[in-house]
Short mmCIF file of C-alpha atoms in Angstrom, two decimals:
data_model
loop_
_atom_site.label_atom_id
_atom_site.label_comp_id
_atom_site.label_asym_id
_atom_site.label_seq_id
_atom_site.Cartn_x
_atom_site.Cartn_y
_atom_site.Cartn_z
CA UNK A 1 0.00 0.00 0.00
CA UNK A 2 1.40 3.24 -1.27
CA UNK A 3 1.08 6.62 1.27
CA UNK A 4 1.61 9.67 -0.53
CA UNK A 5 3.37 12.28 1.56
CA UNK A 6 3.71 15.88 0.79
CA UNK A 7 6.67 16.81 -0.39
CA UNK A 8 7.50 19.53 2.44
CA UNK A 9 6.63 17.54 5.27
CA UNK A 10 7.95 14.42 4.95
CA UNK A 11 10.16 13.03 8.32
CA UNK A 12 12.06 10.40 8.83
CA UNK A 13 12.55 8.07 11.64
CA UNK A 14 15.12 7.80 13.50
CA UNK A 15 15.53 4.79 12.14
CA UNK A 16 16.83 5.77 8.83
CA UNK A 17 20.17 6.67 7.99
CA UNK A 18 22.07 8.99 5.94
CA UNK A 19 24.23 7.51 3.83
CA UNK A 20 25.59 10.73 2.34
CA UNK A 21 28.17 11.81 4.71
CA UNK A 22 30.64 9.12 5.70
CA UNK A 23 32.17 6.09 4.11
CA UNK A 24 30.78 2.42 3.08
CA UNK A 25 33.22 -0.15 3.93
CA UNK A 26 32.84 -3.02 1.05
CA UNK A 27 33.33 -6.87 2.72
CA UNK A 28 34.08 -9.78 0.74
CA UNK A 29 32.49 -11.18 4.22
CA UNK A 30 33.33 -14.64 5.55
CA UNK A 31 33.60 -17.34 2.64
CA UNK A 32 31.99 -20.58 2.67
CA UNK A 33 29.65 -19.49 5.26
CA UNK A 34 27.80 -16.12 4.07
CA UNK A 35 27.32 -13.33 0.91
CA UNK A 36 29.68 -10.71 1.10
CA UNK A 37 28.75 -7.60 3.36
CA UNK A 38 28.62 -3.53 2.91
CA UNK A 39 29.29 -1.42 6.71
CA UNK A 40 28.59 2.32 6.90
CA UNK A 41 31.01 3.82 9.31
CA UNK A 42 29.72 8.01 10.09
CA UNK A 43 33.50 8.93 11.92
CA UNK A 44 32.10 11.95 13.37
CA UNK A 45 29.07 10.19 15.10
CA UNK A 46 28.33 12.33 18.32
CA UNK A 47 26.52 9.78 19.85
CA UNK A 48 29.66 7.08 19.34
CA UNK A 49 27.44 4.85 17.26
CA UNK A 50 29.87 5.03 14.67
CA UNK A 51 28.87 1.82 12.67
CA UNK A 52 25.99 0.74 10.75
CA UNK A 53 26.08 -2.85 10.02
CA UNK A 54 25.41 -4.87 6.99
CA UNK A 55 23.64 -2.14 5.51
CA UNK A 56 22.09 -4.04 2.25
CA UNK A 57 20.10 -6.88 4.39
CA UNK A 58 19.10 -3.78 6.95
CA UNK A 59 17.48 -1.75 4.38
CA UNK A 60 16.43 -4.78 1.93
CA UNK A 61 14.93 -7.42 4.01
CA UNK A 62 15.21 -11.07 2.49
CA UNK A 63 17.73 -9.98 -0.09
CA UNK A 64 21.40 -10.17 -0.18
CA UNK A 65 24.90 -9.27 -1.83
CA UNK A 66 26.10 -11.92 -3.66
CA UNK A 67 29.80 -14.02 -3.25
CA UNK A 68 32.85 -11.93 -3.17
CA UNK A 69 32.25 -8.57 -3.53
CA UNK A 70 35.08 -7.04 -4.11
CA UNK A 71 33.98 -3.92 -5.55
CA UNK A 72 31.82 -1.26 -5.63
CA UNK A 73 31.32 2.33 -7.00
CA UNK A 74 28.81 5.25 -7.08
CA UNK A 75 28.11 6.73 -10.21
CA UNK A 76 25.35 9.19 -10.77
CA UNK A 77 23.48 8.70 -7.50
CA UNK A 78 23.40 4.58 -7.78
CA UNK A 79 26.15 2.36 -6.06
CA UNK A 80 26.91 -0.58 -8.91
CA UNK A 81 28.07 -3.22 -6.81
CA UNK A 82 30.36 -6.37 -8.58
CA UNK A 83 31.07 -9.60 -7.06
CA UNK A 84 32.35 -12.77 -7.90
CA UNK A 85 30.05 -15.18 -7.75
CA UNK A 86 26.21 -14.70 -7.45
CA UNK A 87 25.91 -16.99 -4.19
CA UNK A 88 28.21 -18.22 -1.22
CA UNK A 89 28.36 -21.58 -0.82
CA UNK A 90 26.92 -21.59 2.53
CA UNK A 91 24.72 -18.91 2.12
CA UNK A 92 20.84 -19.23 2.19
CA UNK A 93 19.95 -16.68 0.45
CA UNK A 94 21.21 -15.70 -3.64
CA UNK A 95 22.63 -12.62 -4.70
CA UNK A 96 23.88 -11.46 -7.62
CA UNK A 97 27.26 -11.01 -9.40
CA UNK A 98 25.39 -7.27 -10.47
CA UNK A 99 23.48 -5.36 -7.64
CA UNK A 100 22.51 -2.32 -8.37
CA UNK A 101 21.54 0.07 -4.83
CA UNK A 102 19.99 3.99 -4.73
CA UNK A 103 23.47 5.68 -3.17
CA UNK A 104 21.50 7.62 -1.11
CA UNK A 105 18.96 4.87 0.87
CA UNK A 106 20.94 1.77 -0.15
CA UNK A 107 17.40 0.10 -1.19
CA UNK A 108 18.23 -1.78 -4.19
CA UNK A 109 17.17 -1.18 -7.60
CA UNK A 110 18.63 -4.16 -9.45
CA UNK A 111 20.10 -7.77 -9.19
CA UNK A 112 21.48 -10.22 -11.98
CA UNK A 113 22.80 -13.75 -10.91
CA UNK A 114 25.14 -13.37 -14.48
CA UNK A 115 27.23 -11.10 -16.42
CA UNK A 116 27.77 -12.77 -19.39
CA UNK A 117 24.21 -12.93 -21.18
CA UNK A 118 24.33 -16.11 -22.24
CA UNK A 119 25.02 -17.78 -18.54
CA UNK A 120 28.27 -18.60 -18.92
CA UNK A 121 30.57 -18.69 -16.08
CA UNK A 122 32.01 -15.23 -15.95
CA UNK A 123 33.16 -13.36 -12.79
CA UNK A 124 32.71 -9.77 -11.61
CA UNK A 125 35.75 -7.88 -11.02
CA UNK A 126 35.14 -3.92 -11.53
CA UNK A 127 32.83 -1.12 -12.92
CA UNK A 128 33.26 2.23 -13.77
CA UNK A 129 30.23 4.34 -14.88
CA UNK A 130 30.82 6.15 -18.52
CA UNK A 131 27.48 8.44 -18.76
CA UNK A 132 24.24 8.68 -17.77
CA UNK A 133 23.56 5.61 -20.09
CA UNK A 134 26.53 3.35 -19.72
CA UNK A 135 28.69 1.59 -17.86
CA UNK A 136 31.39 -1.21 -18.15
CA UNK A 137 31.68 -4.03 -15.98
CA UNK A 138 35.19 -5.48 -15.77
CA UNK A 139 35.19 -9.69 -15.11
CA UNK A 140 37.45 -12.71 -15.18
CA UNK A 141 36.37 -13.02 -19.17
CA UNK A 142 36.55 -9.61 -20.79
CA UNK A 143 34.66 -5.87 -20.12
CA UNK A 144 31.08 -5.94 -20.78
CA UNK A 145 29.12 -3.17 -21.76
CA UNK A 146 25.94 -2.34 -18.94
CA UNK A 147 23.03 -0.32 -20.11
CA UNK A 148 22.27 2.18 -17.00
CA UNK A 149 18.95 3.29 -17.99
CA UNK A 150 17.23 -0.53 -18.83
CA UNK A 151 19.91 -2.38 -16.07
CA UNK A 152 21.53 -4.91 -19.20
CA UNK A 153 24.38 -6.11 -20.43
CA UNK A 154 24.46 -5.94 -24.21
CA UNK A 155 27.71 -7.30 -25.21
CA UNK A 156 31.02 -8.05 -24.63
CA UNK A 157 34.35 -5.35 -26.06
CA UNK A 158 36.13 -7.20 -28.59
CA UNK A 159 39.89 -7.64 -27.92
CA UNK A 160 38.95 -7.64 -23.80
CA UNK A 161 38.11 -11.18 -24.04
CA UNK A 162 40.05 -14.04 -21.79
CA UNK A 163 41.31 -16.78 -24.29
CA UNK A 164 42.17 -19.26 -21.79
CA UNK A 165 38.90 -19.83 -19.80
CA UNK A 166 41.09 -19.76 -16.38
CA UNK A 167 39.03 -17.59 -13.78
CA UNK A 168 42.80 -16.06 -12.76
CA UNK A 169 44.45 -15.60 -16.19
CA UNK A 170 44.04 -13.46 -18.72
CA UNK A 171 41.74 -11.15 -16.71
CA UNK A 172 40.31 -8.04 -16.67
CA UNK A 173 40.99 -5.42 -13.85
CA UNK A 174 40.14 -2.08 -12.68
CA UNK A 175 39.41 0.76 -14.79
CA UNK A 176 39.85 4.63 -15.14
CA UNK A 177 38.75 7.22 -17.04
CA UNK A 178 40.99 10.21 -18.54
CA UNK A 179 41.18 12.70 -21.35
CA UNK A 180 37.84 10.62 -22.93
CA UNK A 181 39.64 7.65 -23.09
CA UNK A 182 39.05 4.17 -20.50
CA UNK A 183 42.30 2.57 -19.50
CA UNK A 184 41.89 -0.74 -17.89
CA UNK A 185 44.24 -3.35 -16.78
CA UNK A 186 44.28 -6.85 -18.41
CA UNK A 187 46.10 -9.31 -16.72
CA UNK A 188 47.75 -10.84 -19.93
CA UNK A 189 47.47 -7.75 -22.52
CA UNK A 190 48.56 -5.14 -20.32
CA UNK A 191 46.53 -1.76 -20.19
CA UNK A 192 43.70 -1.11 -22.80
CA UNK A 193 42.59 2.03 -24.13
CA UNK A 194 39.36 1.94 -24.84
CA UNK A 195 36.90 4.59 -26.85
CA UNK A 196 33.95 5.05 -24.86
CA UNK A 197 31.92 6.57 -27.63
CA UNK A 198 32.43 3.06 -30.11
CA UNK A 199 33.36 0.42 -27.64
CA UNK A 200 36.29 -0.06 -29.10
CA UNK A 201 40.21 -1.25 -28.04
CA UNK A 202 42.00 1.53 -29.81
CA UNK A 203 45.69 0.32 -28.24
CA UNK A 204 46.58 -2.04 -25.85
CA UNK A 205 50.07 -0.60 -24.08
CA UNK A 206 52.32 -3.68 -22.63
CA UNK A 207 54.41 -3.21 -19.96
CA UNK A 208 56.89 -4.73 -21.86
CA UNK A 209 58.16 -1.32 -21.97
CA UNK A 210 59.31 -1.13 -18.16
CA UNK A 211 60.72 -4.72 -18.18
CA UNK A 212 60.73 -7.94 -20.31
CA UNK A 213 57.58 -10.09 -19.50
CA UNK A 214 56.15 -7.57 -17.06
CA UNK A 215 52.36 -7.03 -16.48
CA UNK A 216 50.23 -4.32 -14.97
CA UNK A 217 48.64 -4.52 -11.86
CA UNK A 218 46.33 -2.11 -11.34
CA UNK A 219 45.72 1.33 -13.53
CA UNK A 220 44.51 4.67 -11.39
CA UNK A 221 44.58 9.15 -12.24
CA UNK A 222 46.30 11.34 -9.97
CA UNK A 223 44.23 14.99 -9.82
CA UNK A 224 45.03 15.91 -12.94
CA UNK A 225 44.07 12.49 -15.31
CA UNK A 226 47.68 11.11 -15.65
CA UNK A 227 46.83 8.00 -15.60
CA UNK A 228 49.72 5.61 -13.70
CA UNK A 229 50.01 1.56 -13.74
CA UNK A 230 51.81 -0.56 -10.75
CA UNK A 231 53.77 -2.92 -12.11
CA UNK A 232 53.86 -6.81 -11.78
CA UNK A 233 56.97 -9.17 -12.83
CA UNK A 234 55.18 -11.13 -14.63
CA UNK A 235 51.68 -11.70 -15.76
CA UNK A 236 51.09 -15.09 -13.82
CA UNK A 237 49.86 -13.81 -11.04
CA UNK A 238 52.31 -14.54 -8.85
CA UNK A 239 52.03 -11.36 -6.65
CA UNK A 240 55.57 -10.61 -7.72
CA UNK A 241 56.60 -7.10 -8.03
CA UNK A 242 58.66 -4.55 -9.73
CA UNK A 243 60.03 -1.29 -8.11
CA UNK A 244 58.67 1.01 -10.95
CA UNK A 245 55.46 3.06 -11.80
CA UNK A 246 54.66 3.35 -15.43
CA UNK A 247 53.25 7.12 -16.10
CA UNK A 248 51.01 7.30 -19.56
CA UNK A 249 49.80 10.79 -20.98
CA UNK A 250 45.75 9.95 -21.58
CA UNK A 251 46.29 12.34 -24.97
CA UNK A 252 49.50 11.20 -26.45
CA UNK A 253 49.33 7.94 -24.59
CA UNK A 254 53.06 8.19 -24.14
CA UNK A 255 54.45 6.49 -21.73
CA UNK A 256 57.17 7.34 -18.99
CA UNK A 257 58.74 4.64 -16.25
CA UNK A 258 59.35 5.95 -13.16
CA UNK A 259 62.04 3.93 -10.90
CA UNK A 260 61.84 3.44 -7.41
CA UNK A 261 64.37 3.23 -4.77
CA UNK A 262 65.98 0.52 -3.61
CA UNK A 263 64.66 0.61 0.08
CA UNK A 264 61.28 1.50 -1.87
CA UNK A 265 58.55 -1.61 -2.38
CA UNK A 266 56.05 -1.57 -5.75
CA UNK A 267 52.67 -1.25 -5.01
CA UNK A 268 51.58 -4.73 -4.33
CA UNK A 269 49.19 -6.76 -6.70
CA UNK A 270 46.89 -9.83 -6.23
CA UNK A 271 45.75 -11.00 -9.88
CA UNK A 272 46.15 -14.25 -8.43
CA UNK A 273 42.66 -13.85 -6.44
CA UNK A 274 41.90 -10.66 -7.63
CA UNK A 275 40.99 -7.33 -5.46
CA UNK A 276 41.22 -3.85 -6.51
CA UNK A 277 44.64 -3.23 -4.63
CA UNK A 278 45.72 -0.51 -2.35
CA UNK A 279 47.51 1.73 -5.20
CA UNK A 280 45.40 4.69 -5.11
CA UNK A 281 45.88 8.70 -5.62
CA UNK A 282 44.43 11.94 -3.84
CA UNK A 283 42.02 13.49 -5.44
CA UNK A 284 42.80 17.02 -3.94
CA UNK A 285 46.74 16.88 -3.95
CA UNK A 286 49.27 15.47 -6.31
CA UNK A 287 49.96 12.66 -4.35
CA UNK A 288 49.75 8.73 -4.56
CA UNK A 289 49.57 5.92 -1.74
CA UNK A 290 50.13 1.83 -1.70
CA UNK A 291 51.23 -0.60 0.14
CA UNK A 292 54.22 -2.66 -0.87
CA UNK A 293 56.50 -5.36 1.43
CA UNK A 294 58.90 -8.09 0.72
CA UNK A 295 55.75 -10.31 0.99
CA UNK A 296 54.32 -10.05 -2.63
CA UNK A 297 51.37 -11.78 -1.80
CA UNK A 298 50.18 -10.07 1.54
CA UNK A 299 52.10 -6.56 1.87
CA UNK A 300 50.46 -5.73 5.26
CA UNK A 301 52.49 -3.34 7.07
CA UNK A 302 53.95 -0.64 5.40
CA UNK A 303 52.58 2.52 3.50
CA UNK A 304 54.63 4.60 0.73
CA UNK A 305 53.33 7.99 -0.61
CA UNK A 306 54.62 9.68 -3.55
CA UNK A 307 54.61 13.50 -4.29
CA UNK A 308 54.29 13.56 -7.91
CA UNK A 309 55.14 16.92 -7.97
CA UNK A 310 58.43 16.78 -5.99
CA UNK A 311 59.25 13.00 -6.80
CA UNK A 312 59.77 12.35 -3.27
CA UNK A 313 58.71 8.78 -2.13
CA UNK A 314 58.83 7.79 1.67
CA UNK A 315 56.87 5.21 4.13
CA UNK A 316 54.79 7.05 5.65
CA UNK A 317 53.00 4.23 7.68
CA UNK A 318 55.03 1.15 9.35
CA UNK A 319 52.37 -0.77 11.60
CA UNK A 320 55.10 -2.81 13.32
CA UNK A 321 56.42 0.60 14.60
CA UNK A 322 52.41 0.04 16.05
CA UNK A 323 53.35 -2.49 18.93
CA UNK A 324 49.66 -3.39 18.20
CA UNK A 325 49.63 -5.87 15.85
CA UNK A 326 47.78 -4.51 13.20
CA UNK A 327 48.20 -5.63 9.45
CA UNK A 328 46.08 -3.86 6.35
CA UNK A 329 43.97 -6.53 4.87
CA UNK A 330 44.25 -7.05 1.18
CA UNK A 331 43.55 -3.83 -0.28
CA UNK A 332 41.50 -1.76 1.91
CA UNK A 333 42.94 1.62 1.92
CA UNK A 334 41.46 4.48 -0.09
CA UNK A 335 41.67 8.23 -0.07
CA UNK A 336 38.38 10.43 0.83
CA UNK A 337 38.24 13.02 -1.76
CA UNK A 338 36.20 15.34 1.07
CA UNK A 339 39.43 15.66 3.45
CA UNK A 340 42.14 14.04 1.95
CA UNK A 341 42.43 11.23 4.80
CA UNK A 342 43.42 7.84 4.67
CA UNK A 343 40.81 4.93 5.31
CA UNK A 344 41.83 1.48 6.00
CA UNK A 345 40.99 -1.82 7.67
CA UNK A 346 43.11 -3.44 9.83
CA UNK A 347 43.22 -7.22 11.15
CA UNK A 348 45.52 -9.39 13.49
CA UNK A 349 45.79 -12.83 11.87
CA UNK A 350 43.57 -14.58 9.69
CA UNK A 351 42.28 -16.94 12.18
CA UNK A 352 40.62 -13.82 14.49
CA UNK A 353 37.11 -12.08 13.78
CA UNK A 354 38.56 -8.73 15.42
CA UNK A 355 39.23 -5.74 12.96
CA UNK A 356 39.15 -2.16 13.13
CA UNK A 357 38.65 0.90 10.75
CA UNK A 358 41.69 3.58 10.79
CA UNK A 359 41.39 6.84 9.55
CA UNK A 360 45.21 8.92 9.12
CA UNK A 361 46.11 12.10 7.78
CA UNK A 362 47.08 12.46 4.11
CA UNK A 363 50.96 12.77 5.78
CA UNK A 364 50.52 8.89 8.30
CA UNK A 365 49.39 10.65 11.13
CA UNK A 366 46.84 8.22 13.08
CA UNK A 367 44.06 10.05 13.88
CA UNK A 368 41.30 7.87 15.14
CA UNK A 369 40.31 4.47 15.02
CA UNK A 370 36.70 2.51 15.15
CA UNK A 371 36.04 -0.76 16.55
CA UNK A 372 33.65 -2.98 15.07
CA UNK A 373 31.90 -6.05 16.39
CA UNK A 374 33.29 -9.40 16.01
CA UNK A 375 33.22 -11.12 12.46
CA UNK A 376 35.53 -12.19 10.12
CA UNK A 377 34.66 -8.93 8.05
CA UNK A 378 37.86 -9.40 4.96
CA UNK A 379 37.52 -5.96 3.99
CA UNK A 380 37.87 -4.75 0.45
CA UNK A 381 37.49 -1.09 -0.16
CA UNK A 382 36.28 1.97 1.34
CA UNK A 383 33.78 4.06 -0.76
CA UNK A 384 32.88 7.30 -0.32
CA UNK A 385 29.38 8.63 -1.22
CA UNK A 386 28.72 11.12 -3.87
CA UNK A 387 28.92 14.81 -2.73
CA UNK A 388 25.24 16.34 -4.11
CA UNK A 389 22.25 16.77 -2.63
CA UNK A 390 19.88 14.47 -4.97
CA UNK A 391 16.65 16.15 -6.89
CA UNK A 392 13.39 17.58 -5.38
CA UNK A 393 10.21 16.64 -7.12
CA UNK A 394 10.83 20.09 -9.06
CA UNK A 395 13.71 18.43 -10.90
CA UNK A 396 11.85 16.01 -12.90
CA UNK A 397 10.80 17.62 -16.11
CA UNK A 398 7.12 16.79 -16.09
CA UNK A 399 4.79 16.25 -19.47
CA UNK A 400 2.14 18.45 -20.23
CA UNK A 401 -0.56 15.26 -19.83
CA UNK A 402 -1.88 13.79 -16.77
CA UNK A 403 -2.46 10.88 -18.45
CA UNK A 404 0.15 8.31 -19.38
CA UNK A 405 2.36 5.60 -17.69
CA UNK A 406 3.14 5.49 -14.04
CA UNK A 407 6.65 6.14 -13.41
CA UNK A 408 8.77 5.62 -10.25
CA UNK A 409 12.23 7.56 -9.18
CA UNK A 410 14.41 7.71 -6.84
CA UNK A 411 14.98 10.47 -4.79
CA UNK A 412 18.33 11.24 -6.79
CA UNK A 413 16.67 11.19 -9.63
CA UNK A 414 17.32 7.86 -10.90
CA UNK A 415 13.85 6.29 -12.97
CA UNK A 416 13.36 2.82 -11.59
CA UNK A 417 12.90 0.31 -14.67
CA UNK A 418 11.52 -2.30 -12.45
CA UNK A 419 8.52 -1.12 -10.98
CA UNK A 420 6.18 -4.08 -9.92
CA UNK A 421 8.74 -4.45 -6.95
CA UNK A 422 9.53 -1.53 -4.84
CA UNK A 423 11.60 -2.14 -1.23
CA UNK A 424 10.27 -0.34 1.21
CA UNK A 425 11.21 3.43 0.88
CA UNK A 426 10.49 6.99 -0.23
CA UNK A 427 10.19 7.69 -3.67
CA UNK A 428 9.25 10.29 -6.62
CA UNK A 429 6.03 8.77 -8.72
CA UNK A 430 5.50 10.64 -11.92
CA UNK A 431 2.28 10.21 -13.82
CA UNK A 432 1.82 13.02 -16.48
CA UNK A 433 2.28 16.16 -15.46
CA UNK A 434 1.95 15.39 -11.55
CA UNK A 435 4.94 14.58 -9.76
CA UNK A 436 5.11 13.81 -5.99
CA UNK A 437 6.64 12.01 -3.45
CA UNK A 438 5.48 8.67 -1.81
CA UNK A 439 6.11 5.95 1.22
CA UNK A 440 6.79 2.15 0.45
CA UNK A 441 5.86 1.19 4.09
#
């Protein structure tokens, strides 16, 4: 039963959260036993309560994440959220390998067990949003081309594809976008440069360039689109590193290696069961962070940031300096673009359910740290929410009929395709030229 609520005197309960102001923490969650897991952590919470807890079952009763998800982004007031597989093995409820939430209310719009169309077995990796129409989804067998507006994959990019049929070879990574141009990583090809207007591979750029047999790791933009690629030593997926950045120009698309010192680690890189990695860049200064050890495989301890504008690299982070134990798992560590501060998760050894959330100044200082309840959480990245403040009904351009289809938005905006099934929430309906705002008890 719908309740139609005028638009200037709607309240919430104190039950609802705003998800607009601090920073979701994406869990791959506890395999073999449960779906992976989204937290909301508000770090300025003056009542303490810091943490909301798996936010997709609170706000969508009955429904669920799906395996692995190792990824998640918000693009034009929707978080597009990629995992693995579409179910956990011990899991009673099915997910998908595509869920689709509202940003701002984390009610979910959309949910697809598969990427690939036809069913095959093909695994989520990444997404990055192109317009208000399109999107790619990166997987373990090529980047796929979403349809924002009518939630569907149409096809695959030629020249993205994995030839072996090995869910850890020949993959596809993470992806940016700079100068009109989307550079991803592929795990055997090296970095692809894609045209977003054609879905086409224009040029693929090996890292052959830096060193014989070497292979990319992960592909990010500092603040002003220079797009930069850690490097791996090979393209097995080892974890093995090499001590050098490659820089590309997104116009020219040349190419630059930067070397590293010797007392200096390479980001690390985990192609082998793929995550996003730690290698990231501030959005507000020209600055980069990653983690990097001796370990290849799990580089959990130390923290390098680069000044791109004075080429100064140092560690700016050694947790064994700590005394506490800490490690960073995997590669949860990202920069808010709001302050400039560090996010990351911390555990003690893989066998213990305790973590905490650190937050540190863009130069390593700590600065506070949030405790969460017992669980073994495996973090995978922070994301931070979309700075706007959504649309009113006055920013939906109305018809000049009253008559016509219903229609149903979101209160950023966003039409809902799916409309016979609506999670509890507030929402725009449109029918016409009459636009107001309604309550999914």
């Amino acid at each position: 039963m719908e309740a139609v609520l005028m638009a200037a005197s709607i309240n919430l309960s104190a039950e609802n959260t705003d998800y607009t102001k601090g920073v979701f923490i994406v869990n791959e969650d506890w395999y073999g036993h449960q779906n992976s897991t989204i937290n909301y952590l508000d770090p300025d919470a003056e009542d303490g309560e810091y943490w909301q807890y798996r936010v997709i079952q609170k706000e969508n009763p009955g429904m669920e994440l799906g395996c692995t998800n190792q990824f998640a982004a918000i693009w034009k007031g929707r978080m597009y959220c990629i995992a693995k597989q579409a179910k956990d093995p011990g899991a009673q409820i099915k997910g998908g390998r595509i869920t689709v939430t509202d940003a701002s209310t984390m009610k979910i719009l959309f949910q697809n067990e598969n990427i690939d169309p036809t069913g095959a077995q093909c695994d989520g990796r990444g997404f990055i949003g192109i317009d208000d129409e399109k999107g790619y989804i990166s997987s373990s067998n090529g980047i796929w081309v979403f349809d924002l507006k009518n939630f569907e994959v149409t096809h695959r990019i030629e020249g993205t594809e994995n030839p072996t049929g090995s869910l850890y070879s020949s993959q596809s990574g993470n992806m940016v976008m700079s100068a009109g141009k989307v550079f991803a990583a592929h795990q055997g090809l090296g970095i692809l440069v894609i045209n977003p207007q054609n879905d086409t591979v224009e040029k693929t750029i090996s890292l052959d360039c830096v060193s014989s047999q070497a292979g990319v790791g992960s592909v990010i933009t500092d603040r002003n689109g220079t797009v930069w690629a850690s490097v791996t030593k090979d393209t097995s997926g080892s974890g093995a590193v090499i001590n050098k950045l490659l820089k590309i120009d997104p116009r020219s698309l040349d190419s630059e290696v930067v070397n590293l010192p010797e007392n200096i680690s390479g980001p690390s890189n985990s192609w082998y069961a793929w995550t996003p990695d730690t290698f990231c860049a501030s959005p507000k200064s020209p600055v980069l962070y990653w983690s990097g050890g001796k370990n290849s495989w799990f580089s959990t301890t130390d923290i390098f940031k680069y000044d791109i504008s004075t080429g100064e690299i140092e560690k700016i982070i050694d947790l064994n300096n700590d005394g506490e134990g800490w490690k960073l798992y995997g590669c949860s560590m990202r920069v808010d673009p709001r302050s400039d501060e560090i996010y990351m998760s911390f555990y003690r050894e893989f066998n213990s359910p305790v973590y905490i959330t650190r937050r540190y100044s863009s130069n390593g200082e700590k600065l506070q740290e949030y405790p969460m309840i017992e669980n073994y959480w495996f973090p995978s990245i922070p994301v931070f929410p979309e700075d706007n403040e959504g649309l009113s009904i006055s920013d939906i351009q109305d018809s000049d009929s009253n008559d016509g289809e219903i229609e149903y938005f979101t209160l950023s905006g966003l039409k809902i395709p799916n409309q016979e099934v609506l999670a509890p929430g507030i929402y725009i309906r449109r029918k016409g030229g009459k636009s107001e705002k309604i309550l999914i008890p």
